[in-house]
Every structure is written in structure tokens, then in C-alpha cells.
mmCIF file of C-alpha atoms in Angstrom:
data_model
loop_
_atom_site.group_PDB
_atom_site.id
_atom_site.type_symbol
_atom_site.label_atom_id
_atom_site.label_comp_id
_atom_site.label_asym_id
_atom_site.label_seq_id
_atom_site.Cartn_x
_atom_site.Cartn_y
_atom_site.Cartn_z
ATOM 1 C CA UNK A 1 0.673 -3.929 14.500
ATOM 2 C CA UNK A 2 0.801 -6.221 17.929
ATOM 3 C CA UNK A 3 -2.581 -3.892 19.029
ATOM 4 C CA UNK A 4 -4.372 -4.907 15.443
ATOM 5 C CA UNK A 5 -3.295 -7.908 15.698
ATOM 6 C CA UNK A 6 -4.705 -8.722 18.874
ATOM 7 C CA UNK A 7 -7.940 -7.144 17.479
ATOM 8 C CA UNK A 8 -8.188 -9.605 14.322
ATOM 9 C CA UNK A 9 -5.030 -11.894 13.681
ATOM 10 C CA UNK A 10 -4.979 -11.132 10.027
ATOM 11 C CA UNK A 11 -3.129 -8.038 11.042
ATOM 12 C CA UNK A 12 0.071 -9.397 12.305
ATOM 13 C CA UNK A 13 1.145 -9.426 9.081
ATOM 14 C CA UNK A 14 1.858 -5.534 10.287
ATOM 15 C CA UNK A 15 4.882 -5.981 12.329
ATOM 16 C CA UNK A 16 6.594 -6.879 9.121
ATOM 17 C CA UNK A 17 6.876 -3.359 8.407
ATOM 18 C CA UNK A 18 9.171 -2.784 11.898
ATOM 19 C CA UNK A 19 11.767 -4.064 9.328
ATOM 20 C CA UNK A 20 11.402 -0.466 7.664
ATOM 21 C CA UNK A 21 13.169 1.060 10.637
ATOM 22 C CA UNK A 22 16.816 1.580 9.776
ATOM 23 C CA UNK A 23 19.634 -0.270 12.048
ATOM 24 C CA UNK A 24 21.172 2.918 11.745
ATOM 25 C CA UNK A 25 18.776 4.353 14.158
ATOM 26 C CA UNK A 26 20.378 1.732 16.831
ATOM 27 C CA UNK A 27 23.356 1.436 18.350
ATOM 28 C CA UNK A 28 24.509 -1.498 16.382
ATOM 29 C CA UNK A 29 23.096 -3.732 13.285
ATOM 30 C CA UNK A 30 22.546 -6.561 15.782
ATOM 31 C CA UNK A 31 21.127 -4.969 18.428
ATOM 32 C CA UNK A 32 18.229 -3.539 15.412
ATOM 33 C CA UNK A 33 18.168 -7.489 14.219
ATOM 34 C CA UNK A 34 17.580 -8.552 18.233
ATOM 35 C CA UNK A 35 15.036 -5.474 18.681
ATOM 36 C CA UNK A 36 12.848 -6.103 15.519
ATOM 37 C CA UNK A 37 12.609 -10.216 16.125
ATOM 38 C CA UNK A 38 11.965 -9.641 19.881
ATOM 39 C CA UNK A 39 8.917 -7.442 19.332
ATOM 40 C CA UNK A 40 7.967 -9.717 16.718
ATOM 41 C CA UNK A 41 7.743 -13.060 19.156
ATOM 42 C CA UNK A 42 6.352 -10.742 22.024
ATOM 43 C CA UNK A 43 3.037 -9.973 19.290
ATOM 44 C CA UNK A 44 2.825 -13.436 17.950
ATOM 45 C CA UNK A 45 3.390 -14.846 21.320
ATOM 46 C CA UNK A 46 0.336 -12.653 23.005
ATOM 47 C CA UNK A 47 -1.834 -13.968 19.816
ATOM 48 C CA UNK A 48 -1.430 -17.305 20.847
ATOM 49 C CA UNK A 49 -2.187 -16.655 23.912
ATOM 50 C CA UNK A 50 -5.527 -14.777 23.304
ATOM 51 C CA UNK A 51 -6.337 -17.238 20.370
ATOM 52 C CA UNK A 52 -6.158 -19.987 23.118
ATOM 53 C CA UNK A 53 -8.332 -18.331 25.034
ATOM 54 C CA UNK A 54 -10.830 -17.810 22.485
ATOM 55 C CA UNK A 55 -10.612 -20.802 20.747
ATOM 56 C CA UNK A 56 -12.775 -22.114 23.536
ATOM 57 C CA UNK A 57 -15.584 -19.233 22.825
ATOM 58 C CA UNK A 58 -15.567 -20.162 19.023
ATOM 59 C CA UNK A 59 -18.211 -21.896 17.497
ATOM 60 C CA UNK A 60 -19.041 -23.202 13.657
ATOM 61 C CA UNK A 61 -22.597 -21.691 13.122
ATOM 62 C CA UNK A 62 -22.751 -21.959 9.375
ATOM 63 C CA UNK A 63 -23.949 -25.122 7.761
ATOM 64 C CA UNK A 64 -21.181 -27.194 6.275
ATOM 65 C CA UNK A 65 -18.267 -25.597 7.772
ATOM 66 C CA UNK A 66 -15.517 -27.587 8.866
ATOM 67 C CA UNK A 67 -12.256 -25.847 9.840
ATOM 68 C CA UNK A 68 -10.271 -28.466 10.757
ATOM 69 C CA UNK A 69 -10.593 -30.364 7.460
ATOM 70 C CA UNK A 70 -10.653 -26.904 5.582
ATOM 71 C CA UNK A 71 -7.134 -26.119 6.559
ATOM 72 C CA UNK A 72 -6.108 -29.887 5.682
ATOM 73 C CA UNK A 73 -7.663 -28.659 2.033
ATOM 74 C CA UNK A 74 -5.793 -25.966 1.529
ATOM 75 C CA UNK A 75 -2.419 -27.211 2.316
ATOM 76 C CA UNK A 76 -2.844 -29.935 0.352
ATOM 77 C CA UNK A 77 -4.636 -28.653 -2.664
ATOM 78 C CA UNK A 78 -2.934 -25.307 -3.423
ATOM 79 C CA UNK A 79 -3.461 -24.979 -6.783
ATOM 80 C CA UNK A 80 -7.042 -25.051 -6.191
ATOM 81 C CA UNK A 81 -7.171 -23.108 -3.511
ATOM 82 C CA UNK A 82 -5.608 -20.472 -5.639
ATOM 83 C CA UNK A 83 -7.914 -20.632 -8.302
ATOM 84 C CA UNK A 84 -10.589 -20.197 -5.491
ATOM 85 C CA UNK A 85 -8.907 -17.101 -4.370
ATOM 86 C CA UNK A 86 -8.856 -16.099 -8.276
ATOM 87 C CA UNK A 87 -12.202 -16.998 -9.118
ATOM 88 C CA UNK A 88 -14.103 -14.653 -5.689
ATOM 89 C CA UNK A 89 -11.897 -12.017 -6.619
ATOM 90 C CA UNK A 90 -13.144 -11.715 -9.809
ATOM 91 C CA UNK A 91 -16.784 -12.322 -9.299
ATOM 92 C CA UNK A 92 -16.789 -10.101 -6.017
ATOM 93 C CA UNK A 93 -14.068 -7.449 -6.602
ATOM 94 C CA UNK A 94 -16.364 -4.559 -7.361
ATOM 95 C CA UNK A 95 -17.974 -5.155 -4.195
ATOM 96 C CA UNK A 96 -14.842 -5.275 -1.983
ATOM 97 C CA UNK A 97 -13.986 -1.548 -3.830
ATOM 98 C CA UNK A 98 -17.459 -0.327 -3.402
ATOM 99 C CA UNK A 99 -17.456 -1.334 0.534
ATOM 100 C CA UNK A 100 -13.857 -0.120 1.386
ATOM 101 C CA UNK A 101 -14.874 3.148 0.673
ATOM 102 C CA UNK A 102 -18.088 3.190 2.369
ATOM 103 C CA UNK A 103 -21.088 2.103 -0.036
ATOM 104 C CA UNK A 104 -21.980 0.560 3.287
ATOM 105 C CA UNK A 105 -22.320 1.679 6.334
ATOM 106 C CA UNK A 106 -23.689 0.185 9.530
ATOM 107 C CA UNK A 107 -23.655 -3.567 10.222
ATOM 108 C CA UNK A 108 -23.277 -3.479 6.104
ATOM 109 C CA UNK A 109 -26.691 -2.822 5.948
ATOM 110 C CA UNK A 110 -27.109 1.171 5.291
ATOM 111 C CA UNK A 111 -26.143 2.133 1.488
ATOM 112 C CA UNK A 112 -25.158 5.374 1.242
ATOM 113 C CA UNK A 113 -25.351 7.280 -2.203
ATOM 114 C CA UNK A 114 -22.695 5.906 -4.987
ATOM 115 C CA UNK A 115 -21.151 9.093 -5.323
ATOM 116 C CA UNK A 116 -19.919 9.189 -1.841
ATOM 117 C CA UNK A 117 -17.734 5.901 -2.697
ATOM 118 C CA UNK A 118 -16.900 6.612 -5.692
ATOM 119 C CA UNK A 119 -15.567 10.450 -5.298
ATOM 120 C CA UNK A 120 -13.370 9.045 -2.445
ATOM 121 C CA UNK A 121 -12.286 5.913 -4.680
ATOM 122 C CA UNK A 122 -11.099 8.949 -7.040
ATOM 123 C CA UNK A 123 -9.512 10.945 -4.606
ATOM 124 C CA UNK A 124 -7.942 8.159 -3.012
ATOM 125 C CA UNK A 125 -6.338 6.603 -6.601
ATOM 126 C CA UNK A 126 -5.649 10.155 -7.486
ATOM 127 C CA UNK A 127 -3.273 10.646 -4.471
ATOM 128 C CA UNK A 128 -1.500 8.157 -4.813
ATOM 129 C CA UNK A 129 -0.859 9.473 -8.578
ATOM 130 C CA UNK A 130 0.033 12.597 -7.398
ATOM 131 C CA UNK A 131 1.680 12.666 -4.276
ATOM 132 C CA UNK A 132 5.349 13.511 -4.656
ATOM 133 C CA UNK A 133 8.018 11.206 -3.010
ATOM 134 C CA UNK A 134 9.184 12.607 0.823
ATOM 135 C CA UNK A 135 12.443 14.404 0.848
ATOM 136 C CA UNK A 136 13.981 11.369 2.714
ATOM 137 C CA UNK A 137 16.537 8.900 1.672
ATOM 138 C CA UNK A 138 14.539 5.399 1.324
ATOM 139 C CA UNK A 139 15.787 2.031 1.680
ATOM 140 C CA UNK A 140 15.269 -0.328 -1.606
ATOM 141 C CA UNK A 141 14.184 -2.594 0.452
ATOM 142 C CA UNK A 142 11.131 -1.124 1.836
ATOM 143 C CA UNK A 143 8.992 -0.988 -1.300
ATOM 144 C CA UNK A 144 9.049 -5.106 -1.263
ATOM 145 C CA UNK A 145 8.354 -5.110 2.177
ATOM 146 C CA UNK A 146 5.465 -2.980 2.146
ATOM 147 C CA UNK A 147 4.084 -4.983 -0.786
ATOM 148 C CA UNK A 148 4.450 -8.072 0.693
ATOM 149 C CA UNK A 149 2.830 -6.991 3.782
ATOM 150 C CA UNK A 150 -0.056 -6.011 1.639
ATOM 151 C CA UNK A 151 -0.227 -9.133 -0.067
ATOM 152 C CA UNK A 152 0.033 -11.599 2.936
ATOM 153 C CA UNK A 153 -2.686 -9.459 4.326
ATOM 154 C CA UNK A 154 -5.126 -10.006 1.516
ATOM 155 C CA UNK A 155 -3.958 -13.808 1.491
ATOM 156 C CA UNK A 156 -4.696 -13.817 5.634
ATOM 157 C CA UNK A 157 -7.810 -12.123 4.994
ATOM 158 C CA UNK A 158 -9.300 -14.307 2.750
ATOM 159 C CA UNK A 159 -7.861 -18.148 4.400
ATOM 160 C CA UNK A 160 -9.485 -16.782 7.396
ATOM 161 C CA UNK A 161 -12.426 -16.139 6.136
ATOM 162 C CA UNK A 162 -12.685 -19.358 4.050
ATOM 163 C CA UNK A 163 -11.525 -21.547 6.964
ATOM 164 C CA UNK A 164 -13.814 -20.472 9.243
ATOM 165 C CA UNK A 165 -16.883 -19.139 7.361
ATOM 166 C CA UNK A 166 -16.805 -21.011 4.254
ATOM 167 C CA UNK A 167 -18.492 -24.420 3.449
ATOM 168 C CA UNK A 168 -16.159 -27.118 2.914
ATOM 169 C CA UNK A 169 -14.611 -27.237 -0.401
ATOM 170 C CA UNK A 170 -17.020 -24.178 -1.777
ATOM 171 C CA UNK A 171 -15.673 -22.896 -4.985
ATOM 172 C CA UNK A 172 -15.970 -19.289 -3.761
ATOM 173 C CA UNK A 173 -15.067 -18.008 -0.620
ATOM 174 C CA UNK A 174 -18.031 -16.226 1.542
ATOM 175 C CA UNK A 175 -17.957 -13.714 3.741
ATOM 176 C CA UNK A 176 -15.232 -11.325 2.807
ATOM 177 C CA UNK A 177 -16.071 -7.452 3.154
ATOM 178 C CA UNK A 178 -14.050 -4.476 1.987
ATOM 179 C CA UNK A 179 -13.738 -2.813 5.120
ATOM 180 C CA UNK A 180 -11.384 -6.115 5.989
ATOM 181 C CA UNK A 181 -8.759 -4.370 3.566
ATOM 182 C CA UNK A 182 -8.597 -0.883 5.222
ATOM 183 C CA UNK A 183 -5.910 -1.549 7.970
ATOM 184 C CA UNK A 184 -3.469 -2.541 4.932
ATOM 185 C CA UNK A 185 -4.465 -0.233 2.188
ATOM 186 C CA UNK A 186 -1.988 1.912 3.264
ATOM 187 C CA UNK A 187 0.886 -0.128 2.779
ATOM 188 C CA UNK A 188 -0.309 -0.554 -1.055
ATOM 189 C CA UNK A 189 -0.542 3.123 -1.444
ATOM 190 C CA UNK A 190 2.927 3.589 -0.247
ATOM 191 C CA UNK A 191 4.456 1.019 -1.979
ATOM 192 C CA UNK A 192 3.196 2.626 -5.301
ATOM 193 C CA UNK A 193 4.212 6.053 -4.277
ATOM 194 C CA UNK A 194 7.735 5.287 -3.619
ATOM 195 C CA UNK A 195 7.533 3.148 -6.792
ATOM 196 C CA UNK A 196 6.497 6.215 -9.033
ATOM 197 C CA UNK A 197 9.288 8.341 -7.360
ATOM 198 C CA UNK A 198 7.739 11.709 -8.369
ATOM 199 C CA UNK A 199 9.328 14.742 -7.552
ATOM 200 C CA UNK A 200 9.590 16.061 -3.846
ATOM 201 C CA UNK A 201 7.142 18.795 -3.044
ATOM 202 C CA UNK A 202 8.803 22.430 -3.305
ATOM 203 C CA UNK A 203 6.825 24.494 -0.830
ATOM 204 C CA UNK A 204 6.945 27.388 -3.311
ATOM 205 C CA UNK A 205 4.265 26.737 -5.376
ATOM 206 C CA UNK A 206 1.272 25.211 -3.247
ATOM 207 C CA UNK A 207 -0.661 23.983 -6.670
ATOM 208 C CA UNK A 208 2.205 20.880 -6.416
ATOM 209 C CA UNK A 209 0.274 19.657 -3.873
ATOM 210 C CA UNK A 210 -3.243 19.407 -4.602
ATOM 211 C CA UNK A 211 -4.380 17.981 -1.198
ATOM 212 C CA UNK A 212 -3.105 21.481 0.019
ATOM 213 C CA UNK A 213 -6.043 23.043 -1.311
ATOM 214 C CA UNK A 214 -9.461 23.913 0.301
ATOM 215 C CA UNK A 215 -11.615 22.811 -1.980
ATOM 216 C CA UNK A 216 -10.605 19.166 -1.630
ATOM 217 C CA UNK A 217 -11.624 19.706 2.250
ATOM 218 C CA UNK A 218 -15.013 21.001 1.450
ATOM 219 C CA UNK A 219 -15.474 18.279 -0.767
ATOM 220 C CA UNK A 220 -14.333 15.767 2.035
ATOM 221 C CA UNK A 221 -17.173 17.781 4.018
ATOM 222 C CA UNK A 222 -20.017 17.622 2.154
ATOM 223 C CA UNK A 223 -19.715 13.588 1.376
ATOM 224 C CA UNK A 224 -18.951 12.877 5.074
ATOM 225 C CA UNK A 225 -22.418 15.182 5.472
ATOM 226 C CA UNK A 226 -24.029 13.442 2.454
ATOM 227 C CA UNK A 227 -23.152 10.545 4.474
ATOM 228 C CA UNK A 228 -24.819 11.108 7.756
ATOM 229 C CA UNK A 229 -27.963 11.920 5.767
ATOM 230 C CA UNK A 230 -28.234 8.408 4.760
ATOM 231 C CA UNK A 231 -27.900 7.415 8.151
ATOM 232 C CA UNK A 232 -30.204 9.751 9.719
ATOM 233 C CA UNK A 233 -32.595 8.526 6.708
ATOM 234 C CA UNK A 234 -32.360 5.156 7.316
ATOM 235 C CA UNK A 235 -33.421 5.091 10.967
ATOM 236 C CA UNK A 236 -36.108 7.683 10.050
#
């Protein structure tokens, strides 16, 4: 979480999930609470370090972008702001789908065939269906956690994005791609398989697990090869 973080700042929202770890697995509750909040301020604290440093390298390159008076906007008009958020989800949804699981490729600019994204969009939904609970005793707690990291990711995702590439005041926000979502995706995914609480996976029948079986890694092979031959045709 502190590494993504320091990547793109969206990401702290990460380190929530160090609240997952059990106190159990310390020597005391209060020595887990002192662990947990220290590695928290050591992350946040490097950010504001590095985003100091940056801030200095940053620059406001597209017409009518104001970041300074954007972030005034928002805090002050957040029931609009939320209908904002509403309105580019629903008018540019599809697209954040289609380029999370790689429609395209490149600097966005290589479109690989739709079957690719969509048999992986499948596969992907269809795991999460399927995939029985692990034989582990979980903590009621962690399914809100891991949702709410999800969903302050998204949120992160696209305030940055408006702030900071977004006209002032535009009705949509620009910018956003899919691939943005991938470092929290996961945390969605397990939040719903916990949710669902199938059974745990008995090793005795292998058809349980269908991600056991060979002909989902062929299938992984040919569109990751289906994909390179839109690459390689594109620079032809």
C-alpha cells in the first residue's frame, strides 16, 4: 500500500486493509492498534513528503483547469459534485469495463480484439461467482473494510482526476481510464466472495474448482497470444 501509494496517491487508500490483520497475531491488542496507526503515518507522512517535492514539477496544461478553486468546488458543492460523479459514470462506464480488462493497450492507443476483454470480463465475474470461501475463520469486520477501501479508491480516483485534469466546474469529469481501477479491483472481488460465503473447496473432487482445470489456462494463453498479435500488428 505505502509502495502504491508513493506511485499514485490514490492508492493510500490501501493501508486501510492493514486493519485486516488480527491483534491476535500480536502480542497485545494495543501493541496491533500502535503497529497498524504507526505504519499508517510513516506512508502518509512519506506522501507528503514526495507530493512536496513534486508539487513544484506540476503544471496545469489543460485549458480551463484550475485546481485550487476546483477543490474549493467540491467541498462546498457536494451534492453536485456527486451528481457529477453519477452522471460520468453512467455515460462512461462501459468504457472504464472495456479498458480494465485490456480493450486497450499501449499509451491507450492499441485496441485489441473485443473478445480478449470480454472473455476475461467473464472469467473474471465468473470467479468471483464461483470461488468457494477459504477454510479460515474471517473477521466480520473485514468485508466493510475491504468495501470501503474499494469505494474511497474509486472516490480518490475520480477527485483526482477532476481536480487536476478537469475544466472548472465541467459537468463530467475527463480523463479517467479503467486501468486506474486495477490496483483495487481486488478488494471488490473479495469483499463479494466472503459475502457469498460458498462452500470451502474439498480437494476431492477437482471439478469444485473450476480454475483448477487446464482448459481455463489454455484459454488464458491463447488471448494473452491473441493479444500480442494486435500489438505486433499495430507497429507493422
Amino acid at each position: 500500500g505505502g509502495t502504491l501509494a508513493l506511485c499514485k496517491i490514490v492508492y493510500i487508500v490501501l493501508l486501510l486493509m492493514i486493519f485486516m490483520l488480527p491483534s491476535k497475531k500480536f502480542e497485545t491488542t494495543k501493541k496491533s492498534f500502535g503497529y497498524k496507526i504507526c505504519f499508517i503515518i510513516a506512508a502518509v507522512g512519506l506522501n507528503v513528503i514526495w507530493l512536496k517535492i513534486s508539487a513544484g514539477y506540476m503544471v496545469e496544461f489543460n485549458p480551463g483547469v484550475d485546481s485550487a478553486m476546483q477543490v474549493k468546488f467540491v467541498l462546498t458543492h457536494m451534492l453536485r459534485y456527486a451528481l457529477i460523479v453519477i452522471r460520468t459514470t453512467i455515460m462512461n462506464g462501459s468504457f472504464y469495463i472495456r479498458t480494465m480488462f485490456g480493450s486497450l493497450m499501449g499509451a491507450a492507443s492499441i485496441e485489441t480484439n473485443s473478445i480478449i476483454w470480454i472473455t476475461y470480463l467473464i472469467l473474471f465475474i465468473t470467479s468471483i461467482c464461483l470461488c468457494p470461501m477459504p477454510n479460515i475463520k474471517i473477521q466480520k469486520n473485514n468485508v466493510i473494510i475491504l468495501f470501503v477501501t474499494f469505494l474511497s479508491g474509486c472516490a480518490l480516483i475520480y477527485t483526482s482526476l477532476y481536480v487536476q485534469w478537469t475544466p472548472y466546474k465541467n459537468d463530467v469529469i475527463n480523463g479517467i481510464q479503467g486501468r486506474y481501477f486495477t490496483p483495487i479491483i481486488a478488494t471488490l472481488a473479495m469483499g463479494v466472495v466472503i459475502s457469498l460465503k460458498n462452500p470451502p473447496l474439498t480437494y476431492n473432487n477437482k471439478k469444485e474448482n473450476m480454475f483448477d482445470m487446464v482448459y481455463i489456462h489454455i484459454l488464458a494463453i491463447v488471448l494473452n497470444a491473441m493479444t500480442v498479435l494486435d500489438i505486433t500488428a499495430y507497429y507493422l
